[in-house]
Coordinates of N, CA and C and ligand atoms in Angstrom, one line a residue:
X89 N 0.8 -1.2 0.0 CA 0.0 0.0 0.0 C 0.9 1.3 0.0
X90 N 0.3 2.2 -0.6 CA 1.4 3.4 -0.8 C 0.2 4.4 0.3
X91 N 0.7 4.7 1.1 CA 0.1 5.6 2.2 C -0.4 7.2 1.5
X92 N 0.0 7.7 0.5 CA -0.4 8.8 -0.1 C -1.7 8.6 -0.5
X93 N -2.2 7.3 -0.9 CA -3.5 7.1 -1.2 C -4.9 7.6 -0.3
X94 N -4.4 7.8 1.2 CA -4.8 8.6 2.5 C -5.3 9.4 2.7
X95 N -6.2 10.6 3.4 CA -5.7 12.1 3.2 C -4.7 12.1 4.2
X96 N -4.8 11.4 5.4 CA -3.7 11.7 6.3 C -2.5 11.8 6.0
X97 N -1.6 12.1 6.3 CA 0.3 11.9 6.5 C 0.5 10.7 7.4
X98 N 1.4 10.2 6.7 CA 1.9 9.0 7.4 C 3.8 9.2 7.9
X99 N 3.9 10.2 9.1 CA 5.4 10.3 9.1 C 6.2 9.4 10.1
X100 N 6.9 8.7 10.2 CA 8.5 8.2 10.7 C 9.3 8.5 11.3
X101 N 9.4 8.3 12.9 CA 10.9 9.0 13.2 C 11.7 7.3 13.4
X102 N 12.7 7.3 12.9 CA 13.9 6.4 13.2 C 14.7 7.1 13.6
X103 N 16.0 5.8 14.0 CA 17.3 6.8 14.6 C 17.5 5.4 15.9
X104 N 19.0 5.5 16.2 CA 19.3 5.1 17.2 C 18.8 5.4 18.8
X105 N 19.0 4.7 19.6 CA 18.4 5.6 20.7 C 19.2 6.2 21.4
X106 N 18.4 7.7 21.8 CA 19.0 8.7 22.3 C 19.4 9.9 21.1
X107 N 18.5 9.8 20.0 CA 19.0 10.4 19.1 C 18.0 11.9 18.9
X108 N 16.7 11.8 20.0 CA 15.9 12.6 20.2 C 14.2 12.9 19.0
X109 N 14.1 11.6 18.7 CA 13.1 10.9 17.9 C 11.4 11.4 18.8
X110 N 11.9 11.3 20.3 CA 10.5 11.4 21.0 C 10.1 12.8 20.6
X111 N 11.4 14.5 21.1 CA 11.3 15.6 20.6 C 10.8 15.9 20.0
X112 N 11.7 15.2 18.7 CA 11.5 15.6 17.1 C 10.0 15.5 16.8
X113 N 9.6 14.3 17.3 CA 8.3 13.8 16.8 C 7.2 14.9 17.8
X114 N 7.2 15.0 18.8 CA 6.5 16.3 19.5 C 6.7 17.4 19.1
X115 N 7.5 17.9 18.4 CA 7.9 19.5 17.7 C 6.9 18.9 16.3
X116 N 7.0 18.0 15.7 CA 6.4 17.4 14.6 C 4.7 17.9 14.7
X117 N 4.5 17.2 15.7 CA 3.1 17.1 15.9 C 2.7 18.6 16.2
X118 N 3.2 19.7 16.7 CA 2.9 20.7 17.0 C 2.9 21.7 15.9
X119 N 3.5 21.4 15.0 CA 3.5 22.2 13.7 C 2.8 21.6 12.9
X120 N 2.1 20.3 12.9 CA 1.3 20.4 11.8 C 0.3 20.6 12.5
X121 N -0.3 20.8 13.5 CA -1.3 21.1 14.3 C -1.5 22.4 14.0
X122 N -0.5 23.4 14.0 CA -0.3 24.9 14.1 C -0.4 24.9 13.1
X123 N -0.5 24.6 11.4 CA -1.3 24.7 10.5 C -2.3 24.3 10.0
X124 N -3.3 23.4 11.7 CA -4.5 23.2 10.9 C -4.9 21.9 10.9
X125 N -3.7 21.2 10.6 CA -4.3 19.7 10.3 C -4.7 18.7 11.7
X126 N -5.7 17.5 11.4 CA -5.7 16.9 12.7 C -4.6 16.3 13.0
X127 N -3.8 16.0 13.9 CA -2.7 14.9 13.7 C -2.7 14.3 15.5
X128 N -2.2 13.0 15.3 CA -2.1 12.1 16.4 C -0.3 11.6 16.1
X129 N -0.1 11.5 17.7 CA 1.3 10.9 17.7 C 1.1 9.3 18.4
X130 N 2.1 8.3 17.9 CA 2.2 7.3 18.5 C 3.6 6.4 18.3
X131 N 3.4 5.3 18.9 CA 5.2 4.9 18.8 C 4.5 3.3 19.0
X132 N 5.9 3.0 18.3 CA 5.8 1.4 18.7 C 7.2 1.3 19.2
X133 N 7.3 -0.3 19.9 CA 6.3 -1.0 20.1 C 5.3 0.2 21.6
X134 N 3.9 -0.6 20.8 CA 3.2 -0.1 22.0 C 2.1 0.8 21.8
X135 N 1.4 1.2 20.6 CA 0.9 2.0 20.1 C -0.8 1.6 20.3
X136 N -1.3 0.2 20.6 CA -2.6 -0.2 21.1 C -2.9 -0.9 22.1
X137 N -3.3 -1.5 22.7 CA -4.1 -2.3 23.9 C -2.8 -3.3 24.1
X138 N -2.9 -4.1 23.1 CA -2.1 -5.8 22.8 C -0.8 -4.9 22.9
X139 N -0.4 -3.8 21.9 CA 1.1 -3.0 21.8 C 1.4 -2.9 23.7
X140 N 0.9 -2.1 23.8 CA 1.5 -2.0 25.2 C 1.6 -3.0 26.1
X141 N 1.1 -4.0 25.9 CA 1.6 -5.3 26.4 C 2.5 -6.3 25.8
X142 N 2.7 -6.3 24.4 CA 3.8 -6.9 23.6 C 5.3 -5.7 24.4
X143 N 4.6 -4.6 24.5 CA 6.2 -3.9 24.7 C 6.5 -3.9 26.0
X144 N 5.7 -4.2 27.3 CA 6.4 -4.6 28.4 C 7.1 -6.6 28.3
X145 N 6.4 -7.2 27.5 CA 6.5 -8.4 27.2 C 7.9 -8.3 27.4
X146 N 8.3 -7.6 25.8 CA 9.8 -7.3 25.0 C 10.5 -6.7 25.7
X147 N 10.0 -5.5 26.7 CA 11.2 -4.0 27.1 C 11.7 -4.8 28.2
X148 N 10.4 -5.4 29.3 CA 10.7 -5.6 30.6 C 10.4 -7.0 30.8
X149 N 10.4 -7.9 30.4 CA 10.3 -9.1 30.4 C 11.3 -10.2 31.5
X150 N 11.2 -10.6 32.1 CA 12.2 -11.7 32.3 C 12.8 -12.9 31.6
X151 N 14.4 -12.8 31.7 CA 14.8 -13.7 30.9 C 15.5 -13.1 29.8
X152 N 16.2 -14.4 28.9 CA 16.2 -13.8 27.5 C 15.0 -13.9 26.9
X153 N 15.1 -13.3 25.5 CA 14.2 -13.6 24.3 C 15.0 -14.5 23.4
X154 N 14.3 -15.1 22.8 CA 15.4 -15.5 21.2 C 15.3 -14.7 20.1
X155 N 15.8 -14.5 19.8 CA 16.2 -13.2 18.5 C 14.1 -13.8 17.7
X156 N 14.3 -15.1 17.2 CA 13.2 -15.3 16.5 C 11.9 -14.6 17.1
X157 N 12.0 -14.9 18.1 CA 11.0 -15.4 19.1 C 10.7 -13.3 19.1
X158 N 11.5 -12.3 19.2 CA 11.5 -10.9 19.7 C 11.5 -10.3 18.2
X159 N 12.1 -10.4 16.8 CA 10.9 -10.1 16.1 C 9.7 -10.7 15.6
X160 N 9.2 -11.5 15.9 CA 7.7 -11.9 15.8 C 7.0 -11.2 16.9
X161 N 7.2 -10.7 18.1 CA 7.0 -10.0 18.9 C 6.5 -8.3 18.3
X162 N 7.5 -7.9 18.1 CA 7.8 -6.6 17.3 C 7.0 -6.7 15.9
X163 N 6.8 -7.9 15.0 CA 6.2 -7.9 14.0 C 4.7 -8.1 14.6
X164 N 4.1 -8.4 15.2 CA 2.7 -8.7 16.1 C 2.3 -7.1 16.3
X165 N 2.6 -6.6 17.4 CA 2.9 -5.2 18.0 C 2.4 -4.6 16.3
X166 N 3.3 -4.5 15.6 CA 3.1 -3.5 14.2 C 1.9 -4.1 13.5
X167 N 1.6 -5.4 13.3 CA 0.5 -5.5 12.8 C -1.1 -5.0 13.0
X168 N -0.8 -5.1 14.3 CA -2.3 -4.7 15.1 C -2.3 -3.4 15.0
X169 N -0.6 -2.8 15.0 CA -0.9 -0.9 14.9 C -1.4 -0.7 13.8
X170 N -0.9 -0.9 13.4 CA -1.1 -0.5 11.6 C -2.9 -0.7 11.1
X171 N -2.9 -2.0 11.7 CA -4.5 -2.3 10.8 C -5.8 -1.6 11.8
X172 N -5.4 -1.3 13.7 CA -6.3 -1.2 14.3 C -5.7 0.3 14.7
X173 N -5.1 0.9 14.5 CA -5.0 2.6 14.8 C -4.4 3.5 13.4
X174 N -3.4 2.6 13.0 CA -2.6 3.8 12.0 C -3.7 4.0 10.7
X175 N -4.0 3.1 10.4 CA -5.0 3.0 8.7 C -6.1 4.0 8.9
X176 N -6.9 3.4 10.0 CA -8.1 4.1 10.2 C -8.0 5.4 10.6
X177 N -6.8 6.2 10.9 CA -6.5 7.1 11.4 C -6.5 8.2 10.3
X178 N -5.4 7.2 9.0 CA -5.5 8.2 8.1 C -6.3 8.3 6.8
X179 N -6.6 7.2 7.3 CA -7.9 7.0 6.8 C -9.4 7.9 6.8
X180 N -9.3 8.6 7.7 CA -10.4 9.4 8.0 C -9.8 10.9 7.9
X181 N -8.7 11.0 7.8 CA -7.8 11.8 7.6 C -7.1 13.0 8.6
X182 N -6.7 12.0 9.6 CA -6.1 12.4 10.4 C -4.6 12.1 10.3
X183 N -3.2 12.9 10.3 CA -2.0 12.8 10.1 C -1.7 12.1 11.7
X184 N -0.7 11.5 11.3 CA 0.0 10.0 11.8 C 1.2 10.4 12.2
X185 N 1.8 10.6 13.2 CA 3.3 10.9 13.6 C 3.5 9.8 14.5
X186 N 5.0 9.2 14.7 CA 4.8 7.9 15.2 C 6.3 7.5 15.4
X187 N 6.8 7.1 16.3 CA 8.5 6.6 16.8 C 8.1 5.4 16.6
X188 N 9.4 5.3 15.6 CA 9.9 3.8 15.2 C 8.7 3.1 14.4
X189 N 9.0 2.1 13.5 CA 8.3 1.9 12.5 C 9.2 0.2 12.2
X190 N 8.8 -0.4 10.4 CA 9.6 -1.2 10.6 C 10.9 -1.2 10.3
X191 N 11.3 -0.2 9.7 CA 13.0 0.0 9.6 C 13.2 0.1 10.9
X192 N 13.1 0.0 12.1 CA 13.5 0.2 13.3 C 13.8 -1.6 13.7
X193 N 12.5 -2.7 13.1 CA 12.9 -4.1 13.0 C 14.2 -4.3 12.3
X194 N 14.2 -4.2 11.3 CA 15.6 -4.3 10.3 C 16.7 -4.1 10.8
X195 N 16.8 -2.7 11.5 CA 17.8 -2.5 11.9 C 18.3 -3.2 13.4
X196 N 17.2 -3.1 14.3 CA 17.7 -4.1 15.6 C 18.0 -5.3 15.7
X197 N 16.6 -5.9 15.1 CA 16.3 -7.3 15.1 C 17.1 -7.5 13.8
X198 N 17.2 -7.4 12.8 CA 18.4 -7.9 11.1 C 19.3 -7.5 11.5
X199 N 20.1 -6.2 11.3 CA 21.1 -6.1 11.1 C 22.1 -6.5 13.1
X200 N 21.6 -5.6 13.9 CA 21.5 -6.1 15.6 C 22.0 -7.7 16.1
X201 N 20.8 -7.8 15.6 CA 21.4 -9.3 15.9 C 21.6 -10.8 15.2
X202 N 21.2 -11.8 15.0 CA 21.9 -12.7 14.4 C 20.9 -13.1 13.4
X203 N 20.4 -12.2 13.1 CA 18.9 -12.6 11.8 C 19.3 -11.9 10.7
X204 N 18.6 -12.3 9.7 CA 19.0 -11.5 7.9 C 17.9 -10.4 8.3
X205 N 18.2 -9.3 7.8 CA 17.6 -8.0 8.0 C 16.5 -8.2 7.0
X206 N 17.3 -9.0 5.5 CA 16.3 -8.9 4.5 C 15.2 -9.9 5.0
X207 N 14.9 -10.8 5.9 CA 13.8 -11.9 6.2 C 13.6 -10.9 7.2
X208 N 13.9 -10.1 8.5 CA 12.8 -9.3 9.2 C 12.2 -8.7 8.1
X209 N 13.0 -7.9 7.3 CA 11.9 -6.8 6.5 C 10.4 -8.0 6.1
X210 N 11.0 -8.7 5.9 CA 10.0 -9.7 4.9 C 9.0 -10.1 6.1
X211 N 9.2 -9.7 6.9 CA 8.1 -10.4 8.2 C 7.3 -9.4 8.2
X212 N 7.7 -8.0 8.7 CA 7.3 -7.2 8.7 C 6.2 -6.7 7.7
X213 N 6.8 -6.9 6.3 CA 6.0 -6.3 4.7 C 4.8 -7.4 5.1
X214 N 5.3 -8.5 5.5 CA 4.2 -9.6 5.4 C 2.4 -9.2 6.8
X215 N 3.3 -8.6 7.9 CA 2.4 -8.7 9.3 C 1.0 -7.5 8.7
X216 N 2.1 -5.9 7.7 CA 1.4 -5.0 7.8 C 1.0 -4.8 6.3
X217 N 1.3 -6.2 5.3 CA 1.0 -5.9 4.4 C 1.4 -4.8 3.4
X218 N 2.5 -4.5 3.6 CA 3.5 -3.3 2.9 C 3.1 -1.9 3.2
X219 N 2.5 -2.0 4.3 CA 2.3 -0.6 4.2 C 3.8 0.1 4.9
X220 N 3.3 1.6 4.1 CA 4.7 2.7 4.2 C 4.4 3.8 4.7
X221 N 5.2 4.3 5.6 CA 4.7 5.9 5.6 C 5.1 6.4 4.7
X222 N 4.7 8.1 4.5 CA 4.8 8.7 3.2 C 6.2 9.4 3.4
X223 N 6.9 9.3 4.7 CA 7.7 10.4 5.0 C 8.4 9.5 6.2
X224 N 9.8 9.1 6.0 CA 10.4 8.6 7.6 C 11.2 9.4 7.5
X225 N 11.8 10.2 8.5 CA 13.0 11.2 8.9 C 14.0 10.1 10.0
X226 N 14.9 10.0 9.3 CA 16.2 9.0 10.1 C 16.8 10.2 10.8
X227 N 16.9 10.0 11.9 CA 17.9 11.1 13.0 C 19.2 10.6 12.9
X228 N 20.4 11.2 12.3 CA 21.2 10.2 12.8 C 22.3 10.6 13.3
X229 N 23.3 9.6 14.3 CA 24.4 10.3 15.0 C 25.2 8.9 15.6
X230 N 26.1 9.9 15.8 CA 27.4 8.9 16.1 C 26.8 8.1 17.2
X231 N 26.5 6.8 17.2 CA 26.7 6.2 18.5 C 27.0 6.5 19.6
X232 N 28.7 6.9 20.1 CA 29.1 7.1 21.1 C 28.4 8.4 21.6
X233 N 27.9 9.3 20.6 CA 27.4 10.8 21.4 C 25.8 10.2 21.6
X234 N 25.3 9.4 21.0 CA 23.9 8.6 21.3 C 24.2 8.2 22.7
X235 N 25.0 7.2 22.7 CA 25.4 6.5 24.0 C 25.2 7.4 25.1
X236 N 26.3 8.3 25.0 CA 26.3 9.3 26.1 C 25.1 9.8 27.0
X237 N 24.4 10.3 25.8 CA 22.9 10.8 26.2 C 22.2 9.9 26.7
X238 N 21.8 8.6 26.1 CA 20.9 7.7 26.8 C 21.9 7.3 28.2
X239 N 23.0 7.1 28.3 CA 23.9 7.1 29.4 C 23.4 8.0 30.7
X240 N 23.0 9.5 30.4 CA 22.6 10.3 31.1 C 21.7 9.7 31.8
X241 N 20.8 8.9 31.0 CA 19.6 8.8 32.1 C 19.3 7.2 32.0
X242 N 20.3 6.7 32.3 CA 20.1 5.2 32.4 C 19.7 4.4 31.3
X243 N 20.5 3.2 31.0 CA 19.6 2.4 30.3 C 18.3 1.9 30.8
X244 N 17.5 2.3 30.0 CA 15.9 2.2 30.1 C 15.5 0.8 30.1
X245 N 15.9 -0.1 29.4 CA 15.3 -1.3 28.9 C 16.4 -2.2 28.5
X246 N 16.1 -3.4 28.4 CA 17.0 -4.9 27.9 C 17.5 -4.6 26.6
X247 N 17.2 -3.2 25.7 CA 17.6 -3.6 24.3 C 18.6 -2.4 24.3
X248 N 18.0 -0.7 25.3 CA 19.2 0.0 25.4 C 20.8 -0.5 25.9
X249 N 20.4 -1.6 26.8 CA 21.7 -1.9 27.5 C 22.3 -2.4 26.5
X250 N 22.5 -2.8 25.2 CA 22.9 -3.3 24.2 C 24.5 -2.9 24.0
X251 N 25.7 -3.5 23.9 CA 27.0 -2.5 23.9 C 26.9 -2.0 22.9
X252 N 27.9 -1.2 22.6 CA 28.1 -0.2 21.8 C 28.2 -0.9 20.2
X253 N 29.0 -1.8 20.2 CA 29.2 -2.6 18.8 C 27.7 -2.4 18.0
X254 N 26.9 -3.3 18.5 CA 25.8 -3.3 18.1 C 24.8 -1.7 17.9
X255 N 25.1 -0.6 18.3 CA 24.6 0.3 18.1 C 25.2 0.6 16.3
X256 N 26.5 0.8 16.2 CA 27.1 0.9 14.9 C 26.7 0.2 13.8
X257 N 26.3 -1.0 14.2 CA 25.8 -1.5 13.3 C 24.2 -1.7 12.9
X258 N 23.9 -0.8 13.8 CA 22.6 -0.1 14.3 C 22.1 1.4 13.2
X259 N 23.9 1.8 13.0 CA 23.6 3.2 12.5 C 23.9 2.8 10.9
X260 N 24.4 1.3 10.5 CA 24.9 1.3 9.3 C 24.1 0.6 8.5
X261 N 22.7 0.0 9.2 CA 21.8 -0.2 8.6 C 20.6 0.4 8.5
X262 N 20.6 1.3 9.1 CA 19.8 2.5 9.2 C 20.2 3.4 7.8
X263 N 21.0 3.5 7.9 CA 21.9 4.3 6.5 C 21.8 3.3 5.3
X264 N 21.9 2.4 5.4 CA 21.8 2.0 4.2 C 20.4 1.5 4.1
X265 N 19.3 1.7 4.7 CA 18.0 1.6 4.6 C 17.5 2.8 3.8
X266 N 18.1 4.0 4.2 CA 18.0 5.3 4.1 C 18.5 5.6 2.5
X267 N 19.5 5.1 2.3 CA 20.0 5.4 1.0 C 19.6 4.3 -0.3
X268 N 18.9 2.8 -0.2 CA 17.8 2.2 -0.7 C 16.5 2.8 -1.3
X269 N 15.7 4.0 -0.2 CA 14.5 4.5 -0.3 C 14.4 5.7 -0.4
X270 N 15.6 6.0 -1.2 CA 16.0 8.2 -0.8 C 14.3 8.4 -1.2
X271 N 13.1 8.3 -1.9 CA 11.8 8.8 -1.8 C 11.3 9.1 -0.7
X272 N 11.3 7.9 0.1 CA 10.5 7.7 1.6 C 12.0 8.6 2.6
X273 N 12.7 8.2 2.8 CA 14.0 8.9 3.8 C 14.1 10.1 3.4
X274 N 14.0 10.8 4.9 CA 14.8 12.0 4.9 C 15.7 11.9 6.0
X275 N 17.4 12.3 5.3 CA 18.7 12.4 7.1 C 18.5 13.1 7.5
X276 N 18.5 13.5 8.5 CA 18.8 14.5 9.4 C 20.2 14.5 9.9
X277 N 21.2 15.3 10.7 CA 22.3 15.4 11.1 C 21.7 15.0 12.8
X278 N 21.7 14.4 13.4 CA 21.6 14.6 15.0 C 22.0 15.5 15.8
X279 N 23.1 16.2 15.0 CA 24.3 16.6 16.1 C 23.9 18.1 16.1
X280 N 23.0 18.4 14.8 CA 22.8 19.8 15.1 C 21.8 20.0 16.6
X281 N 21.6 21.6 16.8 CA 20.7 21.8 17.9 C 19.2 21.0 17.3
X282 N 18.5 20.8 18.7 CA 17.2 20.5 18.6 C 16.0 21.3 17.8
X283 N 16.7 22.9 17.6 CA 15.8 23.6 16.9 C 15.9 23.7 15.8
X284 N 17.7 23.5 15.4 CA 17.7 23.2 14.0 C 17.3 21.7 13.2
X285 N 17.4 20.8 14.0 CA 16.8 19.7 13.5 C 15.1 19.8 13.1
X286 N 14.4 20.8 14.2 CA 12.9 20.4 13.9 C 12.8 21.4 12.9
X287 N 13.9 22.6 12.4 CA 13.4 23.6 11.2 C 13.4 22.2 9.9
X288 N 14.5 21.3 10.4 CA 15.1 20.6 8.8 C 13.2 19.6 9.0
X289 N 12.8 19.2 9.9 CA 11.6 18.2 10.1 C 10.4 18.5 9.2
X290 N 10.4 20.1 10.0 CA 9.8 20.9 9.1 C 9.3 21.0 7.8
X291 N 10.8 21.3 7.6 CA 10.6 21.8 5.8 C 10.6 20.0 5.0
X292 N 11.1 19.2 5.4 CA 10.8 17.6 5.1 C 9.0 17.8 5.0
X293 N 8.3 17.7 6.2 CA 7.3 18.0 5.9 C 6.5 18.4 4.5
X294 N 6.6 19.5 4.8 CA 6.1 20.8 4.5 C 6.5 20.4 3.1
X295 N 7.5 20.3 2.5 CA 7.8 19.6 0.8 C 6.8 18.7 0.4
X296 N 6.7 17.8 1.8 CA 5.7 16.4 1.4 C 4.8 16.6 1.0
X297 N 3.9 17.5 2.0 CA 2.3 17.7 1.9 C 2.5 18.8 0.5
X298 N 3.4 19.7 0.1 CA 3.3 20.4 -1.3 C 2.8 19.8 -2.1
X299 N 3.9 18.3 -2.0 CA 4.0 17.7 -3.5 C 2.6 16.4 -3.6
X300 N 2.2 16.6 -2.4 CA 1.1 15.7 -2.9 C -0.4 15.8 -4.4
Ligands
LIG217 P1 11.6 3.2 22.1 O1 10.1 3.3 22.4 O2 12.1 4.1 21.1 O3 12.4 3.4 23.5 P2 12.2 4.5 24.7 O4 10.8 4.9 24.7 O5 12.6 3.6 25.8 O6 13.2 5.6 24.4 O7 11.9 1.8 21.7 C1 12.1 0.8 22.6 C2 13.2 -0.1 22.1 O8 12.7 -1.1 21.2 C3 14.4 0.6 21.4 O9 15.6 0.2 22.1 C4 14.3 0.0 20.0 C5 13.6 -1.3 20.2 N1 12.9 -1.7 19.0 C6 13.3 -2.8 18.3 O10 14.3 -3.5 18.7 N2 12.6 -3.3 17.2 C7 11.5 -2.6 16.7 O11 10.9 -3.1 15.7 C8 11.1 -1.5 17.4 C9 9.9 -0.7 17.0 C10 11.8 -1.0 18.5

């Protein structure tokens, strides 16, 4: 499904964590608001009833997971977003802002850990049926200055504690996800200020809904 078909927007924040995706996406929601449009924010995992219980399942769980076993988790989670909040949302034409999406599977669950990124993707296209947003904005930034920040305030969950290796290769398939779909991706630099990042969010925007 090509999400333009919509009247809603369907937008994307990715990015490693600590890259300020939650901001970005609240500065998001406030400017398309402040011109008018209806818009809702949400995030996965976690986005409905079943979501918020797949994501304490995943975040806070006891034990390990098995890699298999935590993207079918994460692919579950997205299925039910997608068909029971995101569709119908823009569907009626309400704009969609939303942390993490399935290039966020690819990147943790494929490239992260010991799975083919190309068979998460394929789980994923399969759970939600190909749907795309019309617009993902990738945050991106060095790792170690990612680290830092989430460092600040603790690892949050079983998947931030992740070492560092795995972040890199966190940011290198995010990038080459990014450079795959240059239509759907927009970079962002991380490293700039928070204000200059949400001017660049902005105008990503603001091009989108032009060219529609
Ligand atoms: P997030 O909600 O961004 O974290 P927080 O609110 O704690 O900042 O995401 C939770 C974690 O789940 C994050 O480390 C990324 C991970 N994740 C995956 O591994 N795969 C996925 O498909 C998604 C959506 C998230």
């Amino acid at each position: 499904m090509n999400s333009s078909n919509y009247r809603g927007l369907w937008v994307t924040f990715e990015g490693g964590d600590g890259v300020g995706k939650s901001t970005q996406a609240e500065y998001a929601r406030q400017y398309l608001r402040s011109i008018g449009r209806d818009v809702i924010r949400t995030r996965e995992p976690g986005g409905t009833e079943l979501g918020v219980q797949i994501r304490q399942l995943i975040l806070h769980g006891k034990g390990d997971i098995d890699p298999h076993a935590e993207a079918l988790l994460f692919a579950a989670d997205r299925a039910q977003h997608v068909r029971a909040y995101v569709k119908p949302n823009l569907a009626a034409g309400v704009d969609v802002i939303q942390d993490r999406y399935l290039d966020s599977s690819v990147a943790y669950q494929g490239a992260g850990r010991d799975l083919d990124p190309e068979e998460v993707r394929h789980l994923s296209v399969w759970a939600t049926e190909g749907a795309l947003p019309e617009l993902t904005i990738l945050l991106d930034l060095d790792p170690a200055i990612a680290a830092a920040r989430v460092g600040g305030r603790g690892a949050a969950d079983r998947i931030e504690a992740e070492p560092n290796e795995f972040r890199k290769r966190l940011r290198a398939e995010f990038l080459l996800q990014a450079d795959r779909d240059p239509d759907r991706f927009v970079i962002i630099d991380a490293r700039l200020t928070e204000v200059e990042v949400a001017a660049r969010v902005r105008a990503a925007i603001t091009k989108r809904l032009l060219s529609r």
